[in-house]
Amino acid sequence: MSSLSMDKAFVQAPEHRPKAVIAEAAGIPVIDLSPLAAGDQASVETLAAEVGRASREWGFFVVVRHGVPDDTMARALEAQRAFFAMPAERKAAVRRDAVAPLGYYESEHTKNVRDWKEVFDFFPREPPPPAAVADGELVFVNKWPQDLPGFREALEEYAKAMEQLALKLLELIARSLGLKPDRLHGFFKDEQTQTTFVRLNHYPPCPSPDLALGVTRHKDAGALTVLHQDDVGGLDVRRRPDGEWVRVRPVPGSLVVNVGDIVQVWSNDRYQSAEHRASVNSRKERFSLPYFFNPGSGAMIEPVEELVSDDSPPRYRAYNWGVFFRTKRSSNFKKLAVENLQIAHFKKDLDQAHLVE
């Protein structure tokens, strides 16, 4: 990938190109999760309030003392670097295609612009059979490299730790919304239709970082994203008050948690998913490791009934997550001639609905 020239497919529209200098984000919530281990009820409620405030004001937050073992993290990061250090032909042996969207890929598109990165995706659990994901057009099969000892084991161990953390975060979000702690867990119980996946990102040095992005602006479609980023930095978030892009400084030992579109819909817009992107540089490669926590493919996503009332009617029509997920996975394989599917397509026009009534 590093040998690629700046093909026009990578070039962002002028209004979306990164500035030469990005200000560091100030005031990002850093939340210490260690009170969860103690189980003190008052401390848990305090944490839930912190998570709720961060989800409402930022759409993301940083967690420390999160319980993911250091050695588990280290093995996963070592496996990630070892994979991307392999020759191109060995990585190509586990390359994804239009029908089988797991494995290695170096030509991903976000909002119809090619990203300056290469990735490896896998499902932590046995992928669902084709019939379980929408209409079966995609076949989810993990493609593990056969000549990289310990790679699969290290990443599966990491994914198990991340699932435990994601469920704890989901409980805090439910509490913060005034819901029962396990109110949202049911969407994730069907192991045969799970769509949670882990991605290994590698951003090589870019010859024209003023023209391209590692990942262009976007919001995450799932419930939660839990991200490890290295110390190079490059994660940018759009600041809500003024719309400016600001850099999220890497905090040693931390993980970044993004509120996804599904939580935005469940909360009936009380919480907002964060628009973010990945910038690149011309000097150093960068690695990140996101865990995308998604429900089963049969889940119908809509505002939860406890958060809907006459004064706060549902802002979204229900949609099937499996269909949505399949469409999103297809759209990042190549440039499309149409707009990417977004939750905005399911937003209700409440003013118009009021007129109809």
Coordinates of C-alpha atoms in Angstrom, one line a residue:
M1 CA 0.0 0.0 0.0
S2 CA 2.8 2.4 0.8
S3 CA 3.9 2.3 -2.8
L4 CA 0.6 3.6 -4.1
S5 CA 0.8 6.9 -5.8
M6 CA -1.8 9.5 -5.1
D7 CA -4.5 8.2 -7.4
K8 CA -7.4 10.6 -7.8
A9 CA -9.7 8.0 -6.1
F10 CA -8.0 9.1 -2.8
V11 CA -8.4 12.8 -3.2
Q12 CA -11.0 14.4 -1.0
A13 CA -13.3 17.2 -2.2
P14 CA -11.7 20.6 -1.3
E15 CA -14.2 21.2 1.5
H16 CA -13.3 17.9 3.2
R17 CA -9.5 18.1 3.0
P18 CA -7.8 18.3 6.3
K19 CA -6.1 21.5 7.4
A20 CA -2.3 21.5 7.9
V21 CA -2.7 22.1 11.6
I22 CA -5.5 20.4 13.7
A23 CA -6.2 21.8 17.2
E24 CA -6.2 19.3 20.0
A25 CA -9.6 18.7 21.4
A26 CA -10.1 20.2 24.9
G27 CA -12.5 18.9 27.5
I28 CA -12.9 15.4 26.1
P29 CA -14.5 13.3 28.9
V30 CA -12.0 10.8 30.4
I31 CA -13.9 8.3 32.5
D32 CA -12.3 6.0 35.1
L33 CA -14.2 2.7 35.0
S34 CA -12.4 1.1 38.0
P35 CA -15.4 1.6 40.3
L36 CA -17.3 -1.1 38.2
A37 CA -15.0 -3.7 39.7
A38 CA -16.0 -2.7 43.2
G39 CA -19.7 -2.9 42.4
D40 CA -20.7 0.0 44.7
Q41 CA -24.1 1.0 43.6
A42 CA -23.6 4.7 44.2
S43 CA -20.3 4.7 42.2
V44 CA -22.0 2.9 39.3
E45 CA -24.8 5.4 39.2
T46 CA -22.2 8.2 39.2
L47 CA -20.4 6.5 36.3
A48 CA -23.6 6.2 34.4
A49 CA -24.3 9.9 34.8
E50 CA -20.8 10.6 33.4
V51 CA -21.3 8.4 30.5
G52 CA -24.7 9.9 29.8
R53 CA -23.3 13.4 29.9
A54 CA -20.5 12.5 27.5
S55 CA -22.9 10.7 25.1
R56 CA -25.2 13.8 25.1
E57 CA -22.5 16.5 24.7
W58 CA -19.8 14.7 22.7
G59 CA -21.0 11.4 21.4
F60 CA -17.8 9.8 22.5
F61 CA -15.5 9.5 25.5
V62 CA -12.2 8.0 26.7
V63 CA -12.1 5.3 29.3
V64 CA -9.2 4.3 31.5
R65 CA -8.8 1.5 34.0
H66 CA -11.2 -0.3 31.8
G67 CA -10.3 -3.9 32.8
V68 CA -8.9 -5.1 29.5
P69 CA -5.6 -6.9 30.6
D70 CA -2.4 -5.3 29.4
D71 CA -1.0 -8.6 28.1
T72 CA -4.2 -9.3 26.1
M73 CA -3.9 -5.9 24.5
A74 CA -0.2 -6.3 23.9
R75 CA -0.6 -9.7 22.1
A76 CA -3.4 -8.2 19.9
L77 CA -1.3 -5.2 18.9
E78 CA 1.7 -7.4 18.2
A79 CA -0.5 -9.7 16.0
Q80 CA -1.8 -6.6 14.1
R81 CA 1.7 -5.3 13.3
A82 CA 2.9 -8.8 12.3
F83 CA 0.0 -9.2 9.8
F84 CA 0.5 -5.9 8.1
A85 CA 4.2 -6.5 7.9
M86 CA 3.6 -9.5 5.7
P87 CA 4.3 -9.3 1.9
A88 CA 1.4 -8.1 -0.2
E89 CA 0.9 -11.6 -1.8
R90 CA 0.5 -13.2 1.7
K91 CA -2.1 -10.6 2.7
A92 CA -3.9 -11.1 -0.6
A93 CA -4.4 -14.8 0.2
V94 CA -7.1 -13.7 2.8
R95 CA -8.5 -10.8 0.7
R96 CA -12.2 -10.0 0.9
D97 CA -14.4 -9.7 -2.2
A98 CA -17.8 -8.3 -3.0
V99 CA -19.6 -11.4 -1.7
A100 CA -17.4 -12.4 1.2
P101 CA -16.7 -9.1 3.2
L102 CA -14.4 -10.4 5.9
G103 CA -10.6 -10.6 5.7
Y104 CA -8.0 -8.3 4.2
Y105 CA -8.8 -5.3 2.1
E106 CA -6.8 -2.3 0.8
S107 CA -9.4 -0.5 -1.4
E108 CA -12.1 0.5 1.1
H109 CA -14.4 3.5 0.3
T110 CA -16.1 5.8 2.8
K111 CA -18.7 8.2 1.4
N112 CA -17.5 7.1 -2.0
V113 CA -13.9 8.2 -1.6
R114 CA -11.1 5.7 -1.3
D115 CA -9.4 5.5 2.2
W116 CA -5.7 5.7 2.6
K117 CA -5.5 2.5 4.7
E118 CA -5.5 -1.3 4.6
V119 CA -7.7 -3.4 6.9
F120 CA -8.4 -6.9 8.2
D121 CA -11.9 -7.7 9.5
F122 CA -13.1 -10.7 11.4
F123 CA -16.2 -11.8 13.4
P124 CA -15.3 -12.8 17.0
R125 CA -18.0 -15.4 17.0
E126 CA -18.7 -18.0 14.3
P127 CA -20.2 -15.9 11.4
P128 CA -23.9 -16.3 10.8
P129 CA -25.0 -18.5 8.0
P130 CA -25.8 -16.6 4.8
A131 CA -29.6 -16.9 5.3
A132 CA -29.3 -15.2 8.7
V133 CA -28.0 -12.0 7.3
A134 CA -30.7 -10.2 5.3
D135 CA -31.3 -12.1 2.1
G136 CA -28.0 -13.9 2.0
E137 CA -26.3 -11.9 -0.7
L138 CA -23.2 -11.7 1.6
V139 CA -21.4 -14.7 2.9
F140 CA -19.6 -14.1 6.2
V141 CA -16.6 -16.4 6.6
N142 CA -13.6 -15.5 8.6
K143 CA -10.4 -15.7 6.6
W144 CA -7.5 -16.4 8.9
P145 CA -3.9 -16.4 7.6
Q146 CA -2.5 -19.9 7.9
D147 CA 1.2 -18.9 8.2
L148 CA 1.0 -16.5 11.1
P149 CA 1.3 -18.5 14.4
G150 CA -0.8 -17.1 17.3
F151 CA -2.5 -14.5 15.2
R152 CA -6.1 -15.9 15.5
E153 CA -5.7 -16.8 19.2
A154 CA -4.4 -13.3 20.1
L155 CA -7.2 -11.5 18.4
E156 CA -10.0 -13.9 19.6
E157 CA -8.7 -13.4 23.2
Y158 CA -8.8 -9.6 22.7
A159 CA -12.3 -9.8 21.2
K160 CA -13.6 -11.6 24.3
A161 CA -12.2 -9.0 26.6
M162 CA -13.8 -6.3 24.5
E163 CA -17.2 -7.9 24.5
Q164 CA -17.1 -8.0 28.3
L165 CA -16.3 -4.3 28.4
A166 CA -18.9 -3.4 25.7
L167 CA -21.6 -5.1 27.7
K168 CA -20.6 -3.0 30.8
L169 CA -20.7 0.1 28.8
L170 CA -24.1 -0.8 27.4
E171 CA -25.4 -1.2 30.9
L172 CA -24.0 2.2 31.9
I173 CA -25.8 3.8 28.8
A174 CA -29.0 2.1 29.7
R175 CA -28.8 3.3 33.3
S176 CA -28.0 6.8 32.1
L177 CA -31.2 6.8 30.1
G178 CA -33.3 5.7 33.1
L179 CA -33.7 2.2 31.7
K180 CA -33.2 -1.1 33.4
P181 CA -29.5 -2.0 33.4
D182 CA -30.0 -5.0 31.1
R183 CA -32.7 -3.4 28.9
L184 CA -30.5 -3.4 25.8
H185 CA -28.7 -6.7 26.3
G186 CA -31.4 -8.7 24.5
F187 CA -30.4 -7.3 21.1
F188 CA -27.0 -9.0 21.5
K189 CA -27.9 -12.4 22.8
D190 CA -28.5 -14.4 19.6
E191 CA -25.0 -15.7 18.9
Q192 CA -26.0 -17.2 15.6
T193 CA -26.9 -13.9 14.0
Q194 CA -24.3 -11.6 15.6
T195 CA -22.8 -8.9 13.4
T196 CA -20.2 -7.6 15.9
F197 CA -16.8 -7.4 14.2
V198 CA -13.2 -6.4 14.9
R199 CA -11.1 -4.4 12.4
L200 CA -7.3 -4.0 12.2
N201 CA -6.5 -0.7 10.6
H202 CA -3.1 0.2 9.2
Y203 CA -2.5 3.7 7.8
P204 CA 0.8 3.9 5.9
P205 CA 2.7 7.1 5.5
C206 CA 0.9 9.2 2.8
P207 CA 2.7 11.3 0.2
S208 CA -0.1 13.9 0.2
P209 CA -1.8 14.0 3.6
D210 CA -3.3 17.4 2.7
L211 CA -5.4 15.7 0.0
A212 CA -6.4 12.3 1.5
L213 CA -7.7 10.8 4.7
G214 CA -7.2 7.4 6.3
V215 CA -11.0 7.4 6.7
T216 CA -13.2 10.2 5.6
R217 CA -15.9 11.8 7.8
H218 CA -18.5 9.4 9.0
K219 CA -20.6 8.2 11.9
D220 CA -20.5 4.5 13.1
A221 CA -23.7 2.7 12.2
G222 CA -23.7 0.2 15.0
A223 CA -24.3 0.5 18.8
L224 CA -20.9 1.2 20.2
T225 CA -17.3 1.3 18.9
V226 CA -14.5 0.7 21.3
L227 CA -11.2 1.8 19.8
H228 CA -7.5 1.4 20.7
Q229 CA -5.3 3.9 18.9
D230 CA -1.5 4.0 19.0
D231 CA 0.6 7.0 20.1
V232 CA 1.0 8.5 16.6
G233 CA -2.4 10.1 16.7
G234 CA -4.8 10.9 13.9
L235 CA -8.3 10.5 15.2
D236 CA -10.3 13.7 14.6
V237 CA -13.8 14.4 15.8
R238 CA -16.1 17.2 14.6
R239 CA -16.7 19.6 17.5
R240 CA -20.5 20.3 17.8
P241 CA -20.6 23.9 18.8
D242 CA -18.6 25.2 15.8
G243 CA -18.3 22.2 13.4
E244 CA -14.5 22.4 13.6
W245 CA -12.3 19.3 13.4
V246 CA -10.2 18.6 16.5
R247 CA -7.6 15.9 17.3
V248 CA -8.2 13.3 20.0
R249 CA -4.9 13.0 21.8
P250 CA -3.9 9.4 22.5
V251 CA -4.0 8.7 26.3
P252 CA -1.7 5.8 27.3
G253 CA -3.6 2.7 28.4
S254 CA -7.0 4.2 27.3
L255 CA -9.7 3.2 24.9
V256 CA -12.0 5.6 22.9
V257 CA -15.7 4.8 23.0
N258 CA -17.9 6.1 20.2
V259 CA -21.7 6.2 20.5
G260 CA -23.1 4.7 17.3
D261 CA -26.2 5.4 15.3
I262 CA -28.1 2.6 16.9
V263 CA -27.8 4.2 20.4
Q264 CA -28.8 7.5 18.9
V265 CA -32.0 5.9 17.6
W266 CA -32.7 3.9 20.8
S267 CA -32.3 7.1 22.8
N268 CA -34.7 8.9 20.4
D269 CA -32.0 11.6 19.8
R270 CA -31.1 12.2 23.4
Y271 CA -27.7 11.0 22.5
Q272 CA -25.9 11.7 19.2
S273 CA -23.4 9.6 17.4
A274 CA -20.1 11.3 16.8
E275 CA -18.9 12.3 13.4
H276 CA -15.2 11.5 13.1
R277 CA -12.4 10.7 10.6
A278 CA -8.8 9.4 10.5
S279 CA -6.1 11.8 9.3
V280 CA -2.8 10.5 7.9
N281 CA 0.8 11.9 7.8
S282 CA 3.8 11.6 5.5
R283 CA 6.2 10.4 8.1
K284 CA 4.9 7.6 10.4
E285 CA 2.6 4.7 9.9
R286 CA -0.4 4.5 12.3
F287 CA -2.4 1.6 13.7
S288 CA -5.8 1.5 15.3
L289 CA -7.9 -1.5 16.5
P290 CA -11.7 -0.8 16.7
Y291 CA -14.3 -3.3 18.1
F292 CA -17.7 -2.7 16.5
F293 CA -20.4 -3.8 18.9
N294 CA -23.5 -4.6 16.8
P295 CA -26.8 -6.5 17.5
G296 CA -28.0 -9.6 15.8
S297 CA -29.0 -9.3 12.2
G298 CA -32.7 -9.9 13.0
A299 CA -33.0 -6.9 15.3
M300 CA -35.5 -4.2 14.5
I301 CA -34.0 -0.8 15.5
E302 CA -36.3 2.0 16.7
P303 CA -36.6 4.3 19.7
V304 CA -37.1 2.2 22.9
E305 CA -40.7 2.4 24.1
E306 CA -39.8 3.7 27.6
L307 CA -38.3 6.8 25.9
V308 CA -41.3 7.6 23.7
S309 CA -44.3 9.6 24.8
D310 CA -46.9 12.1 23.5
D311 CA -44.4 14.8 24.4
S312 CA -41.5 12.9 22.9
P313 CA -42.8 10.9 19.9
P314 CA -40.5 8.5 18.0
R315 CA -38.2 10.3 15.7
Y316 CA -37.3 7.3 13.6
R317 CA -39.1 4.6 11.7
A318 CA -38.1 1.0 12.6
Y319 CA -35.5 -0.6 10.4
N320 CA -34.0 -4.0 10.1
W321 CA -30.4 -4.1 11.2
G322 CA -29.4 -7.0 9.0
V323 CA -30.5 -5.2 5.9
F324 CA -28.8 -2.0 7.0
F325 CA -25.6 -3.8 7.9
R326 CA -25.4 -5.7 4.6
T327 CA -26.0 -2.5 2.6
K328 CA -23.3 -0.7 4.5
R329 CA -20.8 -3.5 4.1
S330 CA -21.5 -3.6 0.4
S331 CA -21.1 0.2 0.0
N332 CA -17.6 0.3 1.5
F333 CA -16.3 -2.2 -1.1
K334 CA -16.4 0.1 -4.0
K335 CA -17.6 3.5 -5.1
L336 CA -21.3 3.8 -5.6
A337 CA -23.4 6.0 -7.8
V338 CA -25.8 6.7 -5.0
E339 CA -25.6 8.1 -1.5
N340 CA -24.6 5.7 1.3
L341 CA -27.4 4.5 3.5
Q342 CA -27.7 6.5 6.8
I343 CA -30.1 6.6 9.7
A344 CA -31.3 9.9 8.4
H345 CA -33.2 7.9 5.7
F346 CA -35.4 6.6 8.6
K347 CA -35.9 9.9 10.3
K348 CA -39.5 10.9 10.7
D349 CA -40.7 14.4 9.7
L350 CA -42.5 15.2 12.9
D351 CA -43.8 18.5 11.7
Q352 CA -45.4 16.9 8.7
A353 CA -46.8 14.1 10.8
H354 CA -48.4 16.6 13.1
L355 CA -50.0 18.3 10.1
V356 CA -51.4 15.0 8.9
E357 CA -52.9 14.3 12.2

